[in-house]
mmCIF file of C-alpha atoms in Angstrom:
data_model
loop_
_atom_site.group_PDB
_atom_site.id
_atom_site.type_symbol
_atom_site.label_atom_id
_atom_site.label_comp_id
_atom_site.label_asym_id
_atom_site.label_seq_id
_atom_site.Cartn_x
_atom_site.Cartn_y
_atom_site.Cartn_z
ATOM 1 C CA UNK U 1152 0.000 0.000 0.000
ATOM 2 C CA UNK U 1153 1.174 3.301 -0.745
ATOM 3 C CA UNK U 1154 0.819 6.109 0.801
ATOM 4 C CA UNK U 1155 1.334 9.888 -0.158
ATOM 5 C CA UNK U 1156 2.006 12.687 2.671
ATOM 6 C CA UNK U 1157 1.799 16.369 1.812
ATOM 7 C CA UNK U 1158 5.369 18.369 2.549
ATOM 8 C CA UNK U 1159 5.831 19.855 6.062
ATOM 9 C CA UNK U 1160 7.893 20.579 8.572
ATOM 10 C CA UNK U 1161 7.808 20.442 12.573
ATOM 11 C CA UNK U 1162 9.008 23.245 15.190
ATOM 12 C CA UNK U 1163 10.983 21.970 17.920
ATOM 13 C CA UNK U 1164 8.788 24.406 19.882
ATOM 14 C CA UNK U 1165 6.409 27.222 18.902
ATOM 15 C CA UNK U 1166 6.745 29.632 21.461
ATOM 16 C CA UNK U 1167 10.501 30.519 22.065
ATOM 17 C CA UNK U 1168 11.461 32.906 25.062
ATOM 18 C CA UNK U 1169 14.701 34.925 24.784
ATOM 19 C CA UNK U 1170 16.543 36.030 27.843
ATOM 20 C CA UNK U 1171 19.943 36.756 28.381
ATOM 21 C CA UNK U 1172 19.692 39.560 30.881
ATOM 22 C CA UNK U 1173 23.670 40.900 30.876
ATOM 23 C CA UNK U 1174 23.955 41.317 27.362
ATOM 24 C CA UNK U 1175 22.100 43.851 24.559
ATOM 25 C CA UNK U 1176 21.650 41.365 22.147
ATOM 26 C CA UNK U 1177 19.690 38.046 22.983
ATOM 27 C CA UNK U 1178 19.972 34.530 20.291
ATOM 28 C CA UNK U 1179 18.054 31.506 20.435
ATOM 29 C CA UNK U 1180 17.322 28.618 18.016
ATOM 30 C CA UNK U 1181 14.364 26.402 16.859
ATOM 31 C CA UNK U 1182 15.108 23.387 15.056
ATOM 32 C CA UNK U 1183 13.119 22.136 11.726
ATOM 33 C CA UNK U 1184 12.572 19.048 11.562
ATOM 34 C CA UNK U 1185 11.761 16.946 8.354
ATOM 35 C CA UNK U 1186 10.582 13.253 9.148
ATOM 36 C CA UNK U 1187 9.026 12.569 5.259
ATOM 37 C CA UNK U 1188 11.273 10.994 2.886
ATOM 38 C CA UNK U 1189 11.400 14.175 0.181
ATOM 39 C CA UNK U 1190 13.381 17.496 0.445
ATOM 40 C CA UNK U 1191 10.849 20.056 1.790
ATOM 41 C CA UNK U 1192 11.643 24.185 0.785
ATOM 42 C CA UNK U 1193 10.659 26.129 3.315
ATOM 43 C CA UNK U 1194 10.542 30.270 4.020
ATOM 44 C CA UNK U 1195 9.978 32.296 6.895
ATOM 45 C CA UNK U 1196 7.847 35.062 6.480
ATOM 46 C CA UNK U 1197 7.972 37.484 9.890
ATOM 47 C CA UNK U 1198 4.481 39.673 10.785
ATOM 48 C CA UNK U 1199 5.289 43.088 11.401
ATOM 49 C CA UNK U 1200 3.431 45.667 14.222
ATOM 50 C CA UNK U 1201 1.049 48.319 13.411
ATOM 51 C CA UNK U 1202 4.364 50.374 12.636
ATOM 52 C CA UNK U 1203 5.362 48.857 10.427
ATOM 53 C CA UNK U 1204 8.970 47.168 12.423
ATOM 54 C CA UNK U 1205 9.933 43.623 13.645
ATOM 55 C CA UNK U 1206 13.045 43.550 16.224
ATOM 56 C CA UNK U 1207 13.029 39.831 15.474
ATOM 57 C CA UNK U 1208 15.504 37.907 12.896
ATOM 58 C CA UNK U 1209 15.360 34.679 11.700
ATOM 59 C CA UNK U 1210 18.270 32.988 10.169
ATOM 60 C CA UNK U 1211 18.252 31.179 7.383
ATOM 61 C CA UNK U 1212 15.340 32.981 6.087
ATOM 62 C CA UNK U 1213 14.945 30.183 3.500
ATOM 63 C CA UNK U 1214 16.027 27.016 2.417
ATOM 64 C CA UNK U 1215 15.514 22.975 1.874
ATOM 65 C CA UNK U 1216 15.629 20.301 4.671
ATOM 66 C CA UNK U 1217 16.578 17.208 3.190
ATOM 67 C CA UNK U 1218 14.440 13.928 3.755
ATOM 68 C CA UNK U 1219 14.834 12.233 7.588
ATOM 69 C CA UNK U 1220 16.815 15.273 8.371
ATOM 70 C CA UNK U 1221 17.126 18.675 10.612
ATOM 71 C CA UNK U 1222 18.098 22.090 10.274
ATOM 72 C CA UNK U 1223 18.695 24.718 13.192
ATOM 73 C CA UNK U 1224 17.536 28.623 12.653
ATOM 74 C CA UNK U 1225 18.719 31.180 14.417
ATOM 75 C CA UNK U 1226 16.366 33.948 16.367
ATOM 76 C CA UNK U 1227 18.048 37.156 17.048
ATOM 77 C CA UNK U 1228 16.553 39.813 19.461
ATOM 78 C CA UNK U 1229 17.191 43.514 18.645
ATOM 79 C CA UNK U 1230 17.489 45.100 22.091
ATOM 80 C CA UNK U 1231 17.394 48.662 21.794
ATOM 81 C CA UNK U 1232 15.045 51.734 23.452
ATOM 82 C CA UNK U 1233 11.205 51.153 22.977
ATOM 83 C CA UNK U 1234 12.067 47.984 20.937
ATOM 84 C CA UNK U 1235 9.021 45.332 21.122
ATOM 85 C CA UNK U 1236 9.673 42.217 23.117
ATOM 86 C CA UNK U 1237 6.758 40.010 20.992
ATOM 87 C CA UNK U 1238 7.508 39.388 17.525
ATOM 88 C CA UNK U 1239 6.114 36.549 14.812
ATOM 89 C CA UNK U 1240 7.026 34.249 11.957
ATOM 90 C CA UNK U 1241 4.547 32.091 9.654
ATOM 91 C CA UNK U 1242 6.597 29.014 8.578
ATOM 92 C CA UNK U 1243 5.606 28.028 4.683
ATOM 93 C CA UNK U 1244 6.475 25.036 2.948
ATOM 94 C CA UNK U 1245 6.567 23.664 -0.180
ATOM 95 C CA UNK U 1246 7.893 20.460 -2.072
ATOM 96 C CA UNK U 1247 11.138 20.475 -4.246
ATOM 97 C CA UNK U 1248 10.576 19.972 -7.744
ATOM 98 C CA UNK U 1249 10.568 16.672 -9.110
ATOM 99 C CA UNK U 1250 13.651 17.343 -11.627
ATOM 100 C CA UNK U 1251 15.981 18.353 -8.678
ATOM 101 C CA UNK U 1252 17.707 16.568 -5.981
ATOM 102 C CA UNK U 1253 19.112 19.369 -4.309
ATOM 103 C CA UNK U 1254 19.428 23.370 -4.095
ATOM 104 C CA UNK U 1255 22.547 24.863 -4.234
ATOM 105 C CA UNK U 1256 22.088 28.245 -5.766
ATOM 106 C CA UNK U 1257 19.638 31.197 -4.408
ATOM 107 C CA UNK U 1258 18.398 31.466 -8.156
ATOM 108 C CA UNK U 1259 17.695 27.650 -7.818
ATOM 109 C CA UNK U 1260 15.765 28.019 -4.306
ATOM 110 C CA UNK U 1261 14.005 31.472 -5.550
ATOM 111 C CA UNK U 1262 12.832 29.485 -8.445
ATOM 112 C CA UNK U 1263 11.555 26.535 -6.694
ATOM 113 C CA UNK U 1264 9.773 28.461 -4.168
ATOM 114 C CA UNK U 1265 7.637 30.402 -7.132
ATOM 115 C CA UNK U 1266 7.005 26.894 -8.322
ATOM 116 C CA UNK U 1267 5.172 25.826 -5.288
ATOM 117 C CA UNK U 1268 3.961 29.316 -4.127
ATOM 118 C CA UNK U 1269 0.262 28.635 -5.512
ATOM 119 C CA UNK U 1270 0.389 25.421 -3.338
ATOM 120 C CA UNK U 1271 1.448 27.258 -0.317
ATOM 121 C CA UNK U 1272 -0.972 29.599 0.652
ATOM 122 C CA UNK U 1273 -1.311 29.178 4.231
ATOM 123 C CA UNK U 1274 1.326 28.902 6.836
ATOM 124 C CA UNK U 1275 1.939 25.606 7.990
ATOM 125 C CA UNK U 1276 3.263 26.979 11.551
ATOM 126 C CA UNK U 1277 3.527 30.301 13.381
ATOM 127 C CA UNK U 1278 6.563 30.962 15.499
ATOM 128 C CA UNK U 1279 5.872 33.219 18.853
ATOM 129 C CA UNK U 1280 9.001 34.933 20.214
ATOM 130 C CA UNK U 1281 9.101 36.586 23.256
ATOM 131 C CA UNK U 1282 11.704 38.325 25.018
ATOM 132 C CA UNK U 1283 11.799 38.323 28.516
ATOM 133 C CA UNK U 1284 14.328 40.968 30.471
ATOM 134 C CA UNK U 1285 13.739 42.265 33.792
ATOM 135 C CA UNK U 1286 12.820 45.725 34.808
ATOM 136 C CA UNK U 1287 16.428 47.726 34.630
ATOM 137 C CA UNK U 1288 16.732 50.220 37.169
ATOM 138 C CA UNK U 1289 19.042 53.092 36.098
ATOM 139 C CA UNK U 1290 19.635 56.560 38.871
ATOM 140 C CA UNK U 1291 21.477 59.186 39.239
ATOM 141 C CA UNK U 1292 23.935 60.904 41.795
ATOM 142 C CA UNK U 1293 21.399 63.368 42.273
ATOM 143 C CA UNK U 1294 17.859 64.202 41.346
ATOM 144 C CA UNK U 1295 18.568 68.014 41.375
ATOM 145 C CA UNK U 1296 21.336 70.152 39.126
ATOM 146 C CA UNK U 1297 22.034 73.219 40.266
ATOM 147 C CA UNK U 1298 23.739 75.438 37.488
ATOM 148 C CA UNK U 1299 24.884 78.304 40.192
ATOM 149 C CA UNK U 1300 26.328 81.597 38.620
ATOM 150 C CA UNK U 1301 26.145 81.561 34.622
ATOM 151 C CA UNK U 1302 28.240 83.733 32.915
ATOM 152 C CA UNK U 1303 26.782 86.423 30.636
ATOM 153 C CA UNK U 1304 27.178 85.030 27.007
ATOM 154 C CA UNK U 1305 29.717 82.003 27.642
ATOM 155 C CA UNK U 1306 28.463 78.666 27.473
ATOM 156 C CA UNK U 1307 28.662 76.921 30.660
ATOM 157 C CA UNK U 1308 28.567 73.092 30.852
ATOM 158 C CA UNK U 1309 27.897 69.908 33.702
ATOM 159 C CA UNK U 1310 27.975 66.827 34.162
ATOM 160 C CA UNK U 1311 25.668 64.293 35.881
ATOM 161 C CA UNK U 1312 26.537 60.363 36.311
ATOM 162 C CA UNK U 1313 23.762 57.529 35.366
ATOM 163 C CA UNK U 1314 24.425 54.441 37.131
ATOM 164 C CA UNK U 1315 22.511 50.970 36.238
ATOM 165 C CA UNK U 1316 21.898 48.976 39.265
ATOM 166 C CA UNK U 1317 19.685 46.544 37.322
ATOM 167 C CA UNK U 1318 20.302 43.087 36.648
ATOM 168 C CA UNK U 1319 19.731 43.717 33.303
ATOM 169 C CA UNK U 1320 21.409 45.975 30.144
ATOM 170 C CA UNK U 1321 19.541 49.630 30.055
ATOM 171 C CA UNK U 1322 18.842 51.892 26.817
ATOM 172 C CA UNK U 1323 18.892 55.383 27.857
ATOM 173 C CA UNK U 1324 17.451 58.420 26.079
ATOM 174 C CA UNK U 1325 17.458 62.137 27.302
ATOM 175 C CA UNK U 1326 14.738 63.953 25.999
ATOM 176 C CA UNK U 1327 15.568 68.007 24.922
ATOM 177 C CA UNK U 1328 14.357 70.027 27.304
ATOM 178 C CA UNK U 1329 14.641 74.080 27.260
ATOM 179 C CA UNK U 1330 14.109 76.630 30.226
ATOM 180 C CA UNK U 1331 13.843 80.419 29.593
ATOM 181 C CA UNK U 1332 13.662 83.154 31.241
ATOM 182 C CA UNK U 1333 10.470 85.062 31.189
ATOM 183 C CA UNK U 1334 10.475 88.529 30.478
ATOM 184 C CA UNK U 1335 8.049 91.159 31.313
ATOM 185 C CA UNK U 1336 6.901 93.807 28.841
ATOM 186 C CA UNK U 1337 6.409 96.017 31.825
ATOM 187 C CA UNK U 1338 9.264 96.743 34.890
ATOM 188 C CA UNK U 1339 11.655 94.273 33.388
ATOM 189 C CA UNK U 1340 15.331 94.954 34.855
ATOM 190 C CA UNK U 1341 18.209 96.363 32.262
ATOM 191 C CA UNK U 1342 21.920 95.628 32.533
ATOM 192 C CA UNK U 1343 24.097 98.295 33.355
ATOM 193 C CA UNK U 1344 21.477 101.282 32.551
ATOM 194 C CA UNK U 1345 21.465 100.279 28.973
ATOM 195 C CA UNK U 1346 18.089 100.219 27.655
ATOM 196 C CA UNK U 1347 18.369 98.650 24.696
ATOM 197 C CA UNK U 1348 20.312 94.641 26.782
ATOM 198 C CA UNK U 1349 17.251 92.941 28.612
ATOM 199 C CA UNK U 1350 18.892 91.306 32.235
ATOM 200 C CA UNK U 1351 16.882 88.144 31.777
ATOM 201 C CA UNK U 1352 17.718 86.257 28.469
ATOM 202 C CA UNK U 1353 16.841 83.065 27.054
ATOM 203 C CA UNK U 1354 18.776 79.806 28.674
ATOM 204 C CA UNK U 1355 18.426 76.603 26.509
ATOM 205 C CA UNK U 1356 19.699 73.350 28.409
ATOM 206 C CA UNK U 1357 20.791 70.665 25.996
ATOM 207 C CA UNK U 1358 22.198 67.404 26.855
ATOM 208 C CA UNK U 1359 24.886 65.198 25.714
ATOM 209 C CA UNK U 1360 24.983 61.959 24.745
ATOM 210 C CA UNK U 1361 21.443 61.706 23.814
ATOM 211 C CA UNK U 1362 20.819 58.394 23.797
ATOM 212 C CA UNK U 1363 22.923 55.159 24.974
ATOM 213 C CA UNK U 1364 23.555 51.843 26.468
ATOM 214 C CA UNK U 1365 24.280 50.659 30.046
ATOM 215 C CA UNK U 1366 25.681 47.554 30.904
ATOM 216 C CA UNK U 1367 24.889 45.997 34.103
ATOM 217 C CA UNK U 1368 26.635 47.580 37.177
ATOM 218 C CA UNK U 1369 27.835 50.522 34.460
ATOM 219 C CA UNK U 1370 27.816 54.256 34.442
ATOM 220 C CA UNK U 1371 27.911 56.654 32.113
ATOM 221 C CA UNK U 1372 28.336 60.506 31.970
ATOM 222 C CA UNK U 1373 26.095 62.981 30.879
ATOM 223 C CA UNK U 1374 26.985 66.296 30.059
ATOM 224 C CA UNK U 1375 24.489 69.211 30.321
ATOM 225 C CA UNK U 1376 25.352 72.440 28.560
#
């Protein structure tokens, strides 16, 4: 009796957590798995968030599984500031063609994989990634900066310390922030007796680096000019 099975492939697992806590970038793998006696092509396709981003990689993005054999892919996690820790991939497969033993070529797999793609309209698995860091906890020296005496038209500068005390890495971004003086149309105070140079002028704060990356137990300086 014979007996015809469609081409597929099997996850190791379908919902794979990432953690790795001490470093910025976190790696895991899921393992294909291809127990029918045919090659099986097979492409990941990831599913993007309402903007449009995935911080989620998948490597190989495509490629065959031979028959009775197994292939490990690579999951890479993007840490960075407001990155997503949920991300997706649909699995699709499709058979070789029936004039080729093997795929050696991207041209070859390319072509194979518009051969089946009518066949393959529906995901055979969906791949759930989640990555799982604890809450980092990042302070400063001081809550308060106090500028003191600024001289009149010389840039002045500070600097303020940002220690992680997490167990986990820490993305860091300083918003721009600007504080003026207010000055009144009416009684306002002149320097010197000249009318014409206002006492109070504008102060804009701007800070330096901008954004960054903390590594457990690190510090970093920020300078405020």
């Amino acid at each position: 009796m014979l007996s015809v099975y469609p081409t597929n492939l099997t996850l190791t697992t379908k919902d794979m957590s990432l953690a790795d806590p001490c470093r910025p970038g976190l790696r895991g793998f899921v393992r294909l798995t291809n127990a029918l006696n045919a090659p099986a092509v097979f492409r990941w396709v990831p599913l993007f968030d309402e903007e449009g981003s995935t911080f989620f990689q998948i490597r190989p993005k495509s490629g065959v599984v031979d028959a009775f054999s197994q292939l490990d892919c690579e999951v890479d996690y993007d840490h960075a500031y407001g990155a997503s820790k949920n991300g997706s991939f649909d699995l699709y497969v499709c058979a070789l063609p029936a004039d080729q033993s093997c795929l050696s070529e991207e041209e070859d797999l390319e072509g194979a994989w518009a051969a089946g793609e009518q066949k393959t309209s529906q995901p055979v698995e969906r791949l759930i990634c989640t990555a799982k860091l604890p809450t980092p906890r990042v302070s400063t020296a001081s809550t308060r900066l106090t500028l003191g005496a600024i001289p009149l038209g010389l840039a002045s500068s500070w600097t303020v310390s940002l220690v992680n005390t997490g167990k986990a890495v820490a993305f860091f971004r300083n918003e721009l922030t600007a504080s003026s003086c207010t000055r009144q149309k009416e009684n306002s105070k002149r320097l010197l007796g000249r009318p014409d140079v206002p006492c109070c002028r504008k102060v804009t704060l701007t800070c330096w680096p901008t954004t960054g990356l903390l590594a457990v137990n690190g510090r970093n300086s920020i300078r405020v000019r």
